[in-house]
Amino acid sequence: MSDSSSPDPLQLRAWLLGAARREPAAFRLLYDATAPRLYGFALRILGKPELAEEALQDGFVAIWDHAGSYEAALAAPLTWMTTIVRHKALDLLRRSGHALEIDAGRFDSEVLEAARDPGATPPEALAASREARRLAWCLAALEGMQRQAVGLAFFHDLSHSEVAQQLALPLGTVKTWIRRSLERLKACLAKGDAP
């Protein structure tokens, strides 16, 4: 890795695999390479350094716990990690009483911004931008309520029962919607026929 502001996705993927095998050294390298960027992202959401530090810590605990579930076909390593930290930051906002809203246009721009790396080479920036646009495009293809259920579960880190309560729907319906929506997203991302 030549520049700490521009982590190499292949190296990050290797460190994530190491973390999945419970290798502390790999996890430490992953942390060192990404923590400043993820902290800045959390700080933009939360506005307070102490809350951003808490979101970052919670995010890295979740990254360690779920490194084995990372799927390279669905997201670049930094995008996946950014999403986890975003969930933790939004959870802190929710616990502090801030209202949660899903704004599709804002979400699309946040996906693109999370994938943007100011230190990336032009080909790396283009690849990350395409990946983020493809994710936003695939999400937009979901039906409204299903997209909202997925958004609440994965971008606001709500449990299935919390999503059911928020949408005033039966828990079984929400679980089915989320499972089917994730299958559709995976298929859409694998096809790669988005803009």
Tab-separated table of C-alpha atoms in Angstrom, residues 38-48 51-59 81-96 98 100 155-157:
chain	number	residue	atom	x	y	z
A	38	LEU	CA	-14.086	5.682	8.738
A	39	TYR	CA	-13.769	8.029	11.706
A	40	GLY	CA	-14.146	11.025	9.369
A	41	PHE	CA	-17.225	9.434	7.844
A	42	ALA	CA	-18.779	8.841	11.298
A	43	LEU	CA	-17.911	12.392	12.335
A	44	ARG	CA	-19.756	13.799	9.299
A	45	ILE	CA	-22.887	11.894	10.368
A	46	LEU	CA	-22.697	12.535	14.110
A	47	GLY	CA	-20.966	15.920	14.333
A	48	LYS	CA	-19.326	15.117	17.697
A	51	LEU	CA	-19.839	9.954	19.264
A	52	ALA	CA	-17.801	9.341	16.118
A	53	GLU	CA	-15.204	7.477	18.209
A	54	GLU	CA	-17.958	5.329	19.723
A	55	ALA	CA	-19.440	4.556	16.304
A	56	LEU	CA	-15.970	3.693	14.994
A	57	GLN	CA	-15.281	1.358	17.923
A	58	ASP	CA	-18.681	-0.328	17.590
A	59	GLY	CA	-18.125	-0.570	13.847
A	81	MET	CA	-16.880	-1.333	6.234
A	82	THR	CA	-18.266	2.173	5.661
A	83	THR	CA	-21.785	0.735	5.659
A	84	ILE	CA	-21.161	-0.958	9.013
A	85	VAL	CA	-19.813	2.245	10.575
A	86	ARG	CA	-22.761	4.144	9.095
A	87	HIS	CA	-25.144	1.664	10.760
A	88	LYS	CA	-23.442	2.201	14.100
A	89	ALA	CA	-23.535	5.987	13.720
A	90	LEU	CA	-27.233	5.918	12.841
A	91	ASP	CA	-27.873	3.618	15.794
A	92	LEU	CA	-26.274	6.227	18.057
A	93	LEU	CA	-28.513	8.891	16.506
A	94	ARG	CA	-31.571	6.698	16.994
A	95	ARG	CA	-30.711	6.038	20.666
A	96	SER	CA	-30.313	9.758	21.190
A	98	HIS	CA	-33.133	11.644	16.361
A	100	LEU	CA	-34.812	8.231	11.060
A	155	PHE	CA	-28.667	1.292	6.348
A	156	HIS	CA	-30.273	2.154	9.671
A	157	ASP	CA	-29.242	-1.086	11.398
